[in-house]
Amino acid sequence: MHRRGFMLLGGAALAAPLLPAQARAGSDPLPVLTNWYKLTLQLVRHTATYSPPVAARAFGYLGVTGYEAVAACDAGLTSLAGQVNGLTPLPRPAAGAHDAAVVLQAALSAAVAHFFSNTGPSGQRALATMTRKLDEQVSAGLSADVVARSRDLGLAIAAHVCGWADGDGGAVIANMGFPETYVPPADPAAWVPTSLVRQQQAPLLPDWGRVRTFAMPAGDACRLPPPPAYSEDPSSAFYAEAMEVYTTTTTLTPEQKLIARFWSDDPMLSSTPPGHWIFVANDLIARRQMPLAVGVDVMARLGIGMADAFIGCWHEKTEYNLLRPITYIRRVIDKGWTPLLNTPPFPEYPSGHSTVSGAAATVLTAALGENYAFEDFTHEREGLPARAYGSFWQAAEEAGISRLYGGIHFRSAIEQGLAQGRCIGAYAVALRTLA
């Protein structure tokens, strides 16, 4: 749906002129954007603290950084300052010509280094190499004063965004995000640890629902109705949902197994669920050579929508604290049952993958249109073939149902997660980016 101020990319390319005028024969800034996202996806995979909520947070701030770097040099774009929570006016260009590629490169290199300061030695080497190579590429053919002026602006924008990020309540991840102590409630419906790992005997990031949001007013802005009431009665709605998971997972078709694995997106083995959607968007921007202004607009809204999705989702997970299918099914239906996928170490309702996918589909549909067909190559390197979709919502709904196939969510968590994601994504869609 077209919203006022949203940059739609239909058949025609949409690009505003860069101001002030560039005195250059320099490089195309679009690969700066797409290359940094490619590296970021690898850093998420190899940085230990990057669980899905933490990854989504980083994508939110990187999206804002890239957008503001381009908006500073583009009279056709307006800043997100004053629109997203807590973001004050950003540094403006000094007098003289600026180069968009240099500004963007300086901003993203500094921001990625900030958000991945705890990545390992190989990640640090990759960061340094990417920074050096892109610095050389974007500055080629430009006068020294333009490069210096542009770099100073990009670094100032990154410093402003990073300072804003540090005060959101989610900047410090202690003990990998698991509380040091946890007293489980005496309630048969309550979440029970599903992992034998000592650290995971407490739920991941139980306070994440109180992290400062981006576009939605607060973590409770898109509340959900409660899940079906816990019951072990075979005639109850709760038992029926559990039985659906049980019967489905014991008769999975090859296609259903493939869908479950394609959307598994496990931390440390992949770039996580929000990274999956970042890959999709970044791949489309690169393959279809979208204008830079469109690319940064899409990535900012997508990052913001997904960051807010995990805050809203975790607010509800903590509120309802519902047990996982593996706990209920082994307790009530079949002690020997094992799901296809490993159950994540946090409560069940709603499904995080469904919520983030609903938000992503809302943002990408608004940006690129209904029935926007695409191929998803996210896991091609892991040997999983690309999957084709006729729309972003078709992909989001498949992502949701994959969690039932994998045996880690009940249907209500999936359906309500998608609904919550649609609600949360609408706040990102409503942001104004056209001046």
Phi, psi and omega in degrees: 000134181284126176247148179301129177088357179267135180279107177269134174254101177262234179282327185266145177287141181240115180212128178271151180292147178277132181230147350298169183302140182272128174265080190203161162231047191273199189270162177288127182285343185301316178297336175299314179299306187290325179291322178294323178292323177300316179292320180301321178299323177288323179294320176303317183294331188245014178246119195300325185280359188272074167287169183305315178298321181292319177298316180298320177302312180299317179297325177298311182288325177294323177298317178295318180301310180297318180296313183293327177297318179285319181298330179297335182250008187230111182293347180275353182245149177244148184292155174275356178301135182084350178256318176265152192297120172084358182275114179272167182306138185269165176303144180252161180297142171285172178296142178112168183289145175234154178247125186298320182295320180291317178300312181297316180298315180296318182293311183290321180298319180290319182292317179297319178299323179292310186285342178242035180295339181261010177289162186284182183302320180293322177294321178295321177295319179296321177298313182296319181294315179299316180300313182297314183294315181289326174302314180295317183294313187286336182271349181299130177083001180255152177288153184299324182290323177294316179299311183297316181296317181291318180296318179300319180295314180299317180294323179293321178295315179298317180297321180295313181294318181294322176296320175298316182297322186297343181258016186270354181091359180238012187282331184253121179247100180268146176052040179063014180097002181259133178301146179291328178229151179203128177249108182292140179289151179273076183215125182297339179275350188284152177302138177237136178307139183245003181244150175273352179294129185304316182298331186266024174274002172235155183286145180293128170049057183296341180262008185297334179294350178256001175297145180299133179278171177264286186259327178281152189300320182196173183297338181260019184289336181235068181293155180244154171293158180294156175291170175307143182298137180300134177200146174256008178286124180301344179268359184276159177294325181294315178299320181298319178295319178295320179294326176298316178299314183298309184291324179295314185287340178270358178226033184297137173277163175304322179294319179294322176296319179296317179299316180300317181286325181297324182256012181298309172052050183290140174302144180072343175252351181205184178271015176074165181305314177296326176296328177301313180288327174297318177302313181303309183294316181296321178296319178293319179300317182287310184295322185260008173047055178293150175302149183304316181300322177291316182301312181289329176297311181298313184291328177293311181293321179296313178299316179297313181298319182286323176298315178295326180298318181287329175293312179296318179298314181292331175301315181285322177303315181291323180297313185268332173048049186275143178293160181273159177307320183299324180291312183292314184297318178290331180283323193244326191250308186207109183297336184263006184290139175227126180285165179294319183256155173289137181281127180293156187271062176196166187300165194276319196250125357272179178286123179296320180295323178292317181296312182292326179290323176297319178294316180297316180296323178298313181294311185290327176293318178296325182282317191245350173109158173294151176054040177276105185282142179201166173248142182253110183259017190309316187250026180299321181291337177271007176090006176265124184294155177300148176245141182257139180228146178272352179195165177290328179288329175298318178294317181297318180293325176292320177301319179296308184292339177300332181286332173288315177302323180284349177080022184246357178215148170279162183298320182298325178295326180287309183294318180288330175296316177299319179295318178296319178298321178298317179297314182291318180299331181298329178293322177291321179298324185286349179298146180260126179239341178272130182291000000 
